[in-house]
Structure formats: C-alpha cells, structure tokens
Amino acid sequence: AVRNKNTTLTNHNVAFSGGTDRITYYTGLGYLGQEGLWSTTRRKRYNLVTNIDAKVTETTKIGLSINAYNEFVNRPSSDPRQIFSTAQAWWPIHALRYSNGFEAYNNGKRILHLLTTGSRASEESRVMAQLTVDQEIRAIKGLSLKGVVAYDPTTLHDKNWNEPAPSSYSINTTTTPYEYTEVTVGGKPSLLVQNQRWKDYTLQAMVNYNQQFGRHSITGLGVFEARRSDWDYVAASRGNYEFNVPEIDLGSSDKEDWGTGGTSSEARQVGYVYRVTYGFNDRYFAEASGRYDGHYYFAPGRRFGFFPAFSLGWRLSEERFLKDHVDWIDQLKLRASYGESGNLAGGPFQYSNAMSLNGNAYNFGGTILQGVSERAEANPNITWERAQKSNVGLEGAVLDNLLSFEVDY
C-alpha cells in the first residue's frame, strides 16, 4: 500500500501547580508522537509551559510566562504533492511491486521510491517568553500602570537528502514467462542543509484609569507598543556524493557541485493607542479612541498615520418617559459611531529607488559574476491605506428579554 490506513498518535501531559498567598506557579510538560500518512513519516514534539505570578508588594505584581516547544519531523525527500499526484494517476489494476520483489514501472511512472528513497529531517525550536509588571498608583485612585516585555526566538534546521531512484521494471504479460525490462535513473545523491532564525521583540507600556464620581464614570487607557522582528537564512548544498553519508563536507570536491545561499531581513513598527470614555447616570455614553502608528514600510515623513474613532450612546430604556410608561421594553439603546482604520500598502521600501543585487547573475570570461537590476519603479508618496466607517444603530430587548433585536446603518 502507498499509505498507512491507520497510524498511532501518542499524547502525554503532566502538570504541577502550587504556591502561597504571595506567589503561585504552574508548570506543564507535554509530549506528542505521531506517525504519518507514509511509513517514512513521523513527528515528535516536546512542550513546556510555565507561569509564575508574584505579589511583590501590596501594589506591585510581577508575572513571568514561558511557552516553548521542540519539534522533530522526518519525511521523504519527495514533495508531498508529487506523491499525491503520482498515486492519483496510478491505475488501481497495476501492482506497486511484482511478486519477484521488483518495483513496478507503469505508464512512465513509478511511486514507491518517492516514499522510501532519500530523507528530509527538520528540527524547530521556539520559546515565547513574557514578563509583566502591574503597578497600582495609590496616590491617584483608579490609576494603574502595566509594562510588558516579550522575546520570542525561533530556530529551524532542515536537512534534505536526495537519492536517485533505484531500478524499477516494466512488465510484458504477453510472453511466457513474463518479461521484465529494467528502467534506471542516473545521477548521484545530493544534500541541502538550511538554517533559519527568527527573533521577535515586543515592548508595551500601558496607563489605565477607571474612576466613578457620583453619577459620572470616567475611564482612560494609553498604550505604547514597539515591535522588532529579525530573520536570517543560510543554506549550503553539495551534489554528486560517492557515498551515502549525508554530511556537507563529504560531498563532491568539485566546486561546480557546491552551492550556498543566504539572506536576512529586519522589521520595525511602533504604535500609540488611546481610549477615553465617559458615562453619565448609566444613560449617556461617549468614547474617543485612536491609534498613531509608524511602520518601516514607508519613507520618513509618511511613515506615521493617525486613525481616530468616536462613538456616542443613549440608553433610552433608562429614561423616565419609557421606563415608567412602557413596561414591555427591557433594553433600548441608540448609538452612533465614526472611525478610521489603517492598513499597510505595497511592500517594504517601495518608496526607494534601490537596486537589487543578484549573485551568480552571469558568466563573463569563464567567471560567474554578480548582477545589479532595477527594482519596481519607486513611489515616494506611498503611505497607509485608510478606510472610513460610520454607523448608526438601535438595539434592544423586549418581553422580559425573550426577543432581542439590532438594527444598523
């Protein structure tokens, strides 16, 4: 059979928790083992979750959260899409392997080698760590501060070992005994090793205010957030291996069979967020909010965009002219809002006239040289896409909340 009809999935978890009135902790360990659709495919994953919360003082709390995993995946070197397409095209009346053990070759196709020849192994590790500090400001009632620092590194190692397909055989059933014709594929093994790293940093600072003054309620929120993402990639390959030992330094000594590659990128963004709300007597409501975002996509002077939003609300069901005279209305609220949102336009550095530098671009006098090409035409005016949205709505509930409705325009 080409695929496994049934495979084993194993999942184990263990957790520990405890603490005191000042500090609490939780730690969870997990293991996942899974066999794949093919006999040469399997996956193993190890997980760790840790949370520690500490009440340092009566007004200060600190929290540390770590979520990590280490995953190993083994699979054939062939593209899964090639395996599926070949299996779909294989006639069901044709054998995969003949009774003498030969691998079948039919209608210009072979399939078993896609599952058993070569191998691809990858290992991915990721840690998501976050430190949180909450500080209550006793000097100003209702005021609190919060800071968050997060660091998320990820590494991926991928090793792809390709081998030429072994001999397969076409069959002629018109002769007695059957006649088998060997079909061979030339070539020697090759190896590609790739390594990638991601590093994501996040910094947040928040100010929160919530206070009631008689029939007046006021809340305020201010947030500063900065994000940074770094990524790098490096790869090496060798071809024409004489021995089936998948190590880069054991491949061909001919530099024509060597290959290298690599690149990296950086991304930066910053944002300021605010929200202020006011309520009176649980009847009248007003809110103003907005974002001021900056992104590395755009040129200086067009890098930042401001996106405000406003809303008003009126709970008609709390007014005396309804509350005292119409008893079948439980809730009735009229609201209106207007807001703007932003979206990244184009791609990074589209505002620039920068050139692209390409390795191995052309051959000149027997020497492989780099080449320079012009990128897409620069657009120095590109900036945030902006969408505007306004809304007027009526919502409510009647007949002891048996029926609720909402109408928006």
Short mmCIF file of C-alpha atoms in Angstrom, two decimals:
data_model
loop_
_atom_site.label_atom_id
_atom_site.label_comp_id
_atom_site.label_asym_id
_atom_site.label_seq_id
_atom_site.Cartn_x
_atom_site.Cartn_y
_atom_site.Cartn_z
CA ALA A 1 0.00 0.00 0.00
CA VAL A 2 1.12 3.54 -0.67
CA ARG A 3 -0.27 4.99 2.55
CA ASN A 4 -0.94 3.85 6.08
CA LYS A 5 -4.63 3.26 6.74
CA ASN A 6 -4.19 3.61 10.49
CA THR A 7 -1.41 5.29 12.44
CA THR A 8 -0.60 5.83 16.10
CA LEU A 9 -1.00 9.16 17.86
CA THR A 10 0.51 9.38 21.34
CA ASN A 11 -0.06 12.34 23.65
CA HIS A 12 1.20 12.62 27.24
CA ASN A 13 0.88 15.60 29.60
CA VAL A 14 1.84 16.24 33.21
CA ALA A 15 1.32 19.45 35.21
CA PHE A 16 2.43 20.86 38.56
CA SER A 17 0.92 23.83 40.35
CA GLY A 18 1.03 25.40 43.78
CA GLY A 19 2.13 28.44 45.73
CA THR A 20 1.28 30.72 48.60
CA ASP A 21 -0.75 33.90 49.05
CA ARG A 22 2.26 35.80 47.64
CA ILE A 23 3.42 33.62 44.77
CA THR A 24 1.82 30.97 42.56
CA TYR A 25 3.27 28.76 39.87
CA TYR A 26 2.18 26.36 37.15
CA THR A 27 4.35 24.10 35.02
CA GLY A 28 3.16 21.76 32.29
CA LEU A 29 5.17 19.26 30.29
CA GLY A 30 3.88 17.55 27.16
CA TYR A 31 4.89 15.01 24.56
CA LEU A 32 3.25 14.33 21.20
CA GLY A 33 4.23 11.44 18.94
CA GLN A 34 2.54 10.92 15.60
CA GLU A 35 3.07 8.52 12.74
CA GLY A 36 2.42 9.91 9.28
CA LEU A 37 0.47 9.03 6.20
CA TRP A 38 3.60 7.36 4.79
CA SER A 39 5.63 4.73 6.61
CA THR A 40 8.68 7.03 6.46
CA THR A 41 6.92 10.00 8.05
CA ARG A 42 6.84 10.70 11.79
CA ARG A 43 6.67 13.64 14.15
CA LYS A 44 7.75 14.21 17.76
CA ARG A 45 7.02 17.33 19.78
CA TYR A 46 8.02 18.30 23.31
CA ASN A 47 6.20 21.17 25.06
CA LEU A 48 6.87 23.28 28.14
CA VAL A 49 4.52 25.80 29.74
CA THR A 50 5.49 27.76 32.85
CA ASN A 51 3.64 30.60 34.59
CA ILE A 52 4.82 32.35 37.74
CA ASP A 53 2.83 35.15 39.37
CA ALA A 54 4.19 37.03 42.36
CA LYS A 55 2.69 39.73 44.56
CA VAL A 56 5.85 41.65 45.38
CA THR A 57 4.13 44.40 47.38
CA GLU A 58 0.55 45.37 48.09
CA THR A 59 0.57 47.43 44.91
CA THR A 60 3.02 45.56 42.66
CA LYS A 61 2.54 42.27 40.79
CA ILE A 62 5.02 40.52 38.53
CA GLY A 63 4.26 37.70 36.11
CA LEU A 64 6.55 35.50 34.04
CA SER A 65 5.23 33.26 31.28
CA ILE A 66 7.27 30.83 29.17
CA ASN A 67 5.81 28.67 26.43
CA ALA A 68 8.32 26.56 24.49
CA TYR A 69 8.42 23.58 22.18
CA ASN A 70 10.96 21.44 20.34
CA GLU A 71 9.65 19.56 17.29
CA PHE A 72 11.25 16.89 15.10
CA VAL A 73 9.76 15.86 11.75
CA ASN A 74 11.04 13.09 9.46
CA ARG A 75 9.57 12.59 6.00
CA PRO A 76 10.54 11.58 2.45
CA SER A 77 12.64 13.99 0.43
CA SER A 78 9.98 13.99 -2.30
CA ASP A 79 7.43 16.77 -2.49
CA PRO A 80 4.12 15.52 -0.98
CA ARG A 81 2.27 17.00 -3.95
CA GLN A 82 4.29 14.78 -6.28
CA ILE A 83 3.43 11.73 -4.18
CA PHE A 84 -0.30 12.50 -4.26
CA SER A 85 -0.39 13.30 -7.97
CA THR A 86 1.50 10.10 -8.82
CA ALA A 87 -0.77 7.99 -6.61
CA GLN A 88 -3.88 9.51 -8.21
CA ALA A 89 -2.56 8.72 -11.70
CA TRP A 90 -1.60 5.14 -10.81
CA TRP A 91 -4.00 2.61 -12.28
CA PRO A 92 -5.52 0.50 -9.48
CA ILE A 93 -5.18 -2.68 -11.56
CA HIS A 94 -1.39 -2.25 -11.64
CA ALA A 95 0.83 -3.68 -8.92
CA LEU A 96 3.17 -1.47 -6.91
CA ARG A 97 5.68 -4.28 -6.62
CA TYR A 98 5.77 -7.56 -8.52
CA SER A 99 5.76 -10.98 -6.88
CA ASN A 100 9.51 -11.29 -7.51
CA GLY A 101 10.16 -8.13 -5.48
CA PHE A 102 10.80 -5.78 -8.41
CA GLU A 103 9.36 -2.28 -8.13
CA ALA A 104 6.77 -1.65 -10.82
CA TYR A 105 7.13 0.93 -13.60
CA ASN A 106 3.88 1.69 -15.44
CA ASN A 107 2.85 4.35 -17.93
CA GLY A 108 6.05 6.28 -17.41
CA LYS A 109 5.59 6.45 -13.63
CA ARG A 110 7.00 4.88 -10.51
CA ILE A 111 5.82 5.59 -6.97
CA LEU A 112 7.44 3.52 -4.22
CA HIS A 113 10.78 5.29 -4.46
CA LEU A 114 9.03 8.60 -3.64
CA LEU A 115 8.31 7.19 -0.17
CA THR A 116 11.49 5.25 0.54
CA THR A 117 14.36 7.00 -1.27
CA GLY A 118 16.12 9.86 0.45
CA SER A 119 15.00 11.61 3.61
CA ARG A 120 14.18 15.02 4.98
CA ALA A 121 14.59 15.83 8.67
CA SER A 122 13.76 19.12 10.34
CA GLU A 123 14.03 20.41 13.87
CA GLU A 124 12.16 23.50 15.03
CA SER A 125 12.56 25.14 18.44
CA ARG A 126 10.60 28.10 19.72
CA VAL A 127 10.42 29.97 23.01
CA MET A 128 7.74 32.57 23.79
CA ALA A 129 8.75 34.42 26.95
CA GLN A 130 6.85 37.32 28.51
CA LEU A 131 7.50 39.39 31.62
CA THR A 132 4.64 41.52 33.00
CA VAL A 133 4.66 44.13 35.75
CA ASP A 134 1.44 45.65 37.17
CA GLN A 135 1.71 48.69 39.41
CA GLU A 136 -1.18 50.32 41.24
CA ILE A 137 -0.73 54.04 41.96
CA ARG A 138 -2.28 54.61 45.36
CA ALA A 139 -1.69 58.37 45.23
CA ILE A 140 -4.27 58.67 42.42
CA LYS A 141 -7.28 56.48 42.96
CA GLY A 142 -8.16 54.35 39.94
CA LEU A 143 -4.76 54.77 38.25
CA SER A 144 -2.53 51.80 37.38
CA LEU A 145 0.48 51.12 35.19
CA LYS A 146 1.45 48.00 33.31
CA GLY A 147 4.59 47.02 31.43
CA VAL A 148 5.14 44.00 29.18
CA VAL A 149 8.37 42.73 27.65
CA ALA A 150 8.25 39.73 25.29
CA TYR A 151 11.01 37.85 23.50
CA ASP A 152 10.18 35.06 21.02
CA PRO A 153 13.17 33.31 19.36
CA THR A 154 12.66 30.53 16.81
CA THR A 155 15.19 28.32 15.03
CA LEU A 156 14.59 25.89 12.17
CA HIS A 157 17.13 23.38 10.91
CA ASP A 158 16.25 21.44 7.76
CA LYS A 159 18.33 18.66 6.16
CA ASN A 160 17.18 17.28 2.80
CA TRP A 161 18.99 14.22 1.44
CA ASN A 162 18.09 13.29 -2.13
CA GLU A 163 18.97 9.96 -3.71
CA PRO A 164 18.39 8.79 -7.28
CA ALA A 165 15.57 6.32 -7.66
CA PRO A 166 16.59 2.65 -7.68
CA SER A 167 15.86 0.46 -10.67
CA SER A 168 12.24 -0.28 -11.45
CA TYR A 169 10.80 -2.64 -14.05
CA SER A 170 8.14 -2.59 -16.72
CA ILE A 171 6.39 -5.88 -17.40
CA ASN A 172 5.34 -7.61 -20.59
CA THR A 173 2.50 -10.02 -19.80
CA THR A 174 2.15 -11.29 -23.38
CA THR A 175 5.15 -13.58 -23.02
CA THR A 176 5.59 -16.74 -21.03
CA PRO A 177 7.24 -16.33 -18.65
CA TYR A 178 6.60 -12.62 -18.17
CA GLU A 179 9.37 -10.40 -19.41
CA TYR A 180 10.76 -7.62 -17.18
CA THR A 181 12.63 -4.60 -18.56
CA GLU A 182 14.83 -2.61 -16.19
CA VAL A 183 14.35 1.17 -16.06
CA THR A 184 17.21 3.05 -14.44
CA VAL A 185 17.68 6.64 -13.35
CA GLY A 186 21.10 8.25 -13.47
CA GLY A 187 22.61 10.64 -11.03
CA LYS A 188 24.15 10.63 -7.57
CA PRO A 189 22.90 11.73 -4.15
CA SER A 190 22.78 15.40 -3.15
CA LEU A 191 22.31 17.25 0.14
CA LEU A 192 20.73 20.59 1.05
CA VAL A 193 21.04 21.98 4.59
CA GLN A 194 19.08 25.10 5.58
CA ASN A 195 19.05 27.09 8.80
CA GLN A 196 16.66 29.89 9.70
CA ARG A 197 16.33 32.09 12.79
CA TRP A 198 13.54 34.42 13.85
CA LYS A 199 13.77 36.84 16.75
CA ASP A 200 10.69 38.84 17.75
CA TYR A 201 10.80 41.55 20.43
CA THR A 202 7.78 43.35 21.87
CA LEU A 203 7.67 46.19 24.38
CA GLN A 204 4.40 47.55 25.81
CA ALA A 205 3.73 50.29 28.35
CA MET A 206 0.15 50.95 29.50
CA VAL A 207 -1.57 53.55 31.65
CA ASN A 208 -5.07 52.71 32.84
CA TYR A 209 -7.55 54.89 34.72
CA ASN A 210 -11.02 53.95 35.97
CA GLN A 211 -12.98 56.06 38.42
CA GLN A 212 -16.54 56.85 39.44
CA PHE A 213 -17.59 60.33 40.59
CA GLY A 214 -21.18 60.10 41.74
CA ARG A 215 -23.21 59.58 38.58
CA HIS A 216 -20.18 60.24 36.38
CA SER A 217 -17.85 57.45 35.25
CA ILE A 218 -14.55 58.08 33.50
CA THR A 219 -12.05 55.61 32.08
CA GLY A 220 -8.83 56.19 30.22
CA LEU A 221 -6.28 53.95 28.55
CA GLY A 222 -2.96 54.82 26.97
CA VAL A 223 -0.69 52.25 25.30
CA PHE A 224 2.75 52.46 23.76
CA GLU A 225 3.94 49.45 21.77
CA ALA A 226 7.15 48.80 19.86
CA ARG A 227 7.87 45.67 17.83
CA ARG A 228 11.02 44.40 16.20
CA SER A 229 11.45 41.29 14.08
CA ASP A 230 14.76 39.91 12.80
CA TRP A 231 15.16 36.97 10.43
CA ASP A 232 18.15 35.36 8.78
CA TYR A 233 18.61 32.40 6.47
CA VAL A 234 21.66 30.46 5.37
CA ALA A 235 21.91 27.34 3.21
CA ALA A 236 24.60 25.06 1.83
CA SER A 237 24.40 22.23 -0.68
CA ARG A 238 26.62 19.56 -2.22
CA GLY A 239 25.99 17.21 -5.13
CA ASN A 240 27.41 14.07 -6.68
CA TYR A 241 28.04 12.12 -3.46
CA GLU A 242 30.08 8.96 -3.91
CA PHE A 243 28.93 7.52 -0.58
CA ASN A 244 25.53 7.64 1.11
CA VAL A 245 26.75 9.74 4.04
CA PRO A 246 24.63 12.91 4.32
CA GLU A 247 27.24 15.38 5.54
CA ILE A 248 28.11 18.58 3.71
CA ASP A 249 31.89 18.10 3.89
CA LEU A 250 31.70 14.56 2.44
CA GLY A 251 30.21 15.56 -0.88
CA SER A 252 31.90 16.23 -4.20
CA SER A 253 35.15 18.20 -4.18
CA ASP A 254 34.25 19.86 -7.46
CA LYS A 255 33.16 23.43 -6.76
CA GLU A 256 30.63 23.16 -9.56
CA ASP A 257 28.72 20.83 -7.22
CA TRP A 258 28.78 23.32 -4.33
CA GLY A 259 26.04 25.78 -3.52
CA THR A 260 25.48 28.43 -0.88
CA GLY A 261 22.76 30.94 -0.17
CA GLY A 262 21.59 33.30 2.49
CA THR A 263 19.70 36.46 3.28
CA SER A 264 18.25 38.39 6.20
CA SER A 265 15.60 40.97 6.99
CA GLU A 266 14.59 43.39 9.73
CA ALA A 267 11.18 44.88 10.52
CA ARG A 268 10.27 47.69 12.90
CA GLN A 269 6.99 49.27 13.95
CA VAL A 270 5.72 51.47 16.74
CA GLY A 271 2.24 52.46 17.85
CA TYR A 272 0.47 54.74 20.30
CA VAL A 273 -3.10 53.93 21.35
CA TYR A 274 -5.55 55.88 23.48
CA ARG A 275 -9.13 55.47 24.62
CA VAL A 276 -11.22 57.76 26.81
CA THR A 277 -14.81 57.01 27.86
CA TYR A 278 -17.39 59.00 29.77
CA GLY A 279 -20.73 57.84 31.13
CA PHE A 280 -23.46 59.73 32.97
CA ASN A 281 -26.06 58.06 35.13
CA ASP A 282 -25.76 54.85 33.10
CA ARG A 283 -27.73 56.58 30.32
CA TYR A 284 -25.42 58.72 28.22
CA PHE A 285 -22.09 57.49 26.89
CA ALA A 286 -19.24 58.96 24.88
CA GLU A 287 -15.96 57.45 23.75
CA ALA A 288 -12.95 58.75 21.87
CA SER A 289 -10.12 56.49 20.78
CA GLY A 290 -7.37 56.36 18.22
CA ARG A 291 -4.07 54.98 17.03
CA TYR A 292 -0.91 56.66 15.85
CA ASP A 293 1.13 54.00 14.06
CA GLY A 294 4.52 54.06 12.38
CA HIS A 295 5.95 51.36 10.13
CA TYR A 296 9.25 50.81 8.35
CA TYR A 297 7.45 50.20 5.05
CA PHE A 298 7.15 53.91 4.33
CA ALA A 299 9.50 56.83 3.78
CA PRO A 300 10.31 59.30 6.56
CA GLY A 301 7.57 61.90 6.58
CA ARG A 302 4.98 59.34 5.50
CA ARG A 303 5.81 56.63 7.99
CA PHE A 304 3.13 57.51 10.56
CA GLY A 305 -0.64 57.54 10.31
CA PHE A 306 -3.32 58.70 12.75
CA PHE A 307 -6.61 56.79 12.90
CA PRO A 308 -9.23 58.25 15.27
CA ALA A 309 -12.63 56.88 16.29
CA PHE A 310 -15.62 58.37 18.16
CA SER A 311 -18.89 56.98 19.45
CA LEU A 312 -22.00 58.15 21.33
CA GLY A 313 -24.66 56.11 23.08
CA TRP A 314 -28.04 56.82 24.68
CA ARG A 315 -29.92 54.23 26.74
CA LEU A 316 -33.49 55.24 26.06
CA SER A 317 -34.81 52.47 28.30
CA GLU A 318 -33.43 54.31 31.36
CA GLU A 319 -35.38 57.46 30.60
CA ARG A 320 -38.49 58.06 32.67
CA PHE A 321 -40.75 58.59 29.67
CA LEU A 322 -40.10 54.93 28.73
CA LYS A 323 -39.21 53.28 32.00
CA ASP A 324 -42.35 54.44 33.80
CA HIS A 325 -44.83 54.03 30.95
CA VAL A 326 -43.71 51.17 28.68
CA ASP A 327 -43.11 48.06 30.75
CA TRP A 328 -42.60 45.62 27.85
CA ILE A 329 -39.31 47.29 26.79
CA ASP A 330 -36.41 45.88 28.78
CA GLN A 331 -33.48 47.43 26.92
CA LEU A 332 -33.31 50.11 24.24
CA LYS A 333 -30.15 51.86 23.16
CA LEU A 334 -29.40 54.32 20.36
CA ARG A 335 -25.79 54.60 19.25
CA ALA A 336 -23.67 56.28 16.59
CA SER A 337 -20.01 55.92 15.72
CA TYR A 338 -17.33 57.04 13.29
CA GLY A 339 -13.86 55.60 12.88
CA GLU A 340 -10.86 55.31 10.62
CA SER A 341 -8.58 52.30 10.22
CA GLY A 342 -5.25 51.86 8.51
CA ASN A 343 -3.64 49.10 6.51
CA LEU A 344 -0.15 48.63 5.12
CA ALA A 345 0.07 49.45 1.42
CA GLY A 346 2.54 47.99 -1.04
CA GLY A 347 5.73 46.36 0.17
CA PRO A 348 8.82 47.30 2.19
CA PHE A 349 10.88 50.19 0.81
CA GLN A 350 8.63 50.64 -2.20
CA TYR A 351 9.33 54.36 -1.83
CA SER A 352 13.03 53.78 -2.62
CA ASN A 353 14.95 53.71 -5.91
CA ALA A 354 17.19 50.98 -4.52
CA MET A 355 18.68 48.36 -6.81
CA SER A 356 18.68 44.58 -6.36
CA LEU A 357 21.99 42.75 -6.17
CA ASN A 358 21.87 39.20 -7.50
CA GLY A 359 24.50 36.52 -7.04
CA ASN A 360 25.54 34.20 -9.89
CA ALA A 361 23.91 36.54 -12.39
CA TYR A 362 26.00 35.90 -15.49
CA ASN A 363 29.18 34.32 -16.85
CA PHE A 364 31.89 36.64 -18.17
CA GLY A 365 35.17 35.20 -19.38
CA GLY A 366 34.55 31.95 -17.55
CA THR A 367 33.90 33.74 -14.25
CA ILE A 368 30.49 33.86 -12.51
CA LEU A 369 29.73 37.45 -11.52
CA GLN A 370 27.10 39.32 -9.57
CA GLY A 371 24.48 41.42 -11.31
CA VAL A 372 22.50 44.54 -10.49
CA SER A 373 18.91 45.03 -11.56
CA GLU A 374 16.43 47.83 -11.14
CA ARG A 375 13.53 47.17 -8.83
CA ALA A 376 9.96 48.28 -9.47
CA GLU A 377 9.56 51.98 -10.07
CA ALA A 378 9.71 53.84 -6.78
CA ASN A 379 6.63 55.51 -5.30
CA PRO A 380 7.86 58.13 -2.81
CA ASN A 381 4.27 59.07 -1.90
CA ILE A 382 3.10 55.64 -0.80
CA THR A 383 1.72 55.55 2.74
CA TRP A 384 -1.01 53.96 4.82
CA GLU A 385 -4.24 52.82 3.23
CA ARG A 386 -7.10 54.50 5.04
CA ALA A 387 -10.70 53.30 5.45
CA GLN A 388 -13.53 55.29 6.99
CA LYS A 389 -16.57 53.74 8.62
CA SER A 390 -19.64 55.31 10.19
CA ASN A 391 -22.55 53.60 11.86
CA VAL A 392 -25.92 54.43 13.41
CA GLY A 393 -27.67 51.66 15.29
CA LEU A 394 -30.57 50.79 17.52
CA GLU A 395 -30.53 47.73 19.76
CA GLY A 396 -32.81 46.43 22.44
CA ALA A 397 -34.71 43.63 24.12
CA VAL A 398 -38.43 43.28 24.85
CA LEU A 399 -40.93 40.95 26.57
CA ASP A 400 -38.70 40.03 29.51
CA ASN A 401 -35.72 39.61 27.16
CA LEU A 402 -37.48 36.93 25.14
CA LEU A 403 -36.87 38.89 21.96
CA SER A 404 -33.81 40.97 21.16
CA PHE A 405 -33.02 42.99 18.05
CA GLU A 406 -30.28 45.08 16.50
CA VAL A 407 -30.58 47.46 13.55
CA ASP A 408 -27.53 49.09 11.94
CA TYR A 409 -26.99 51.52 9.13
#
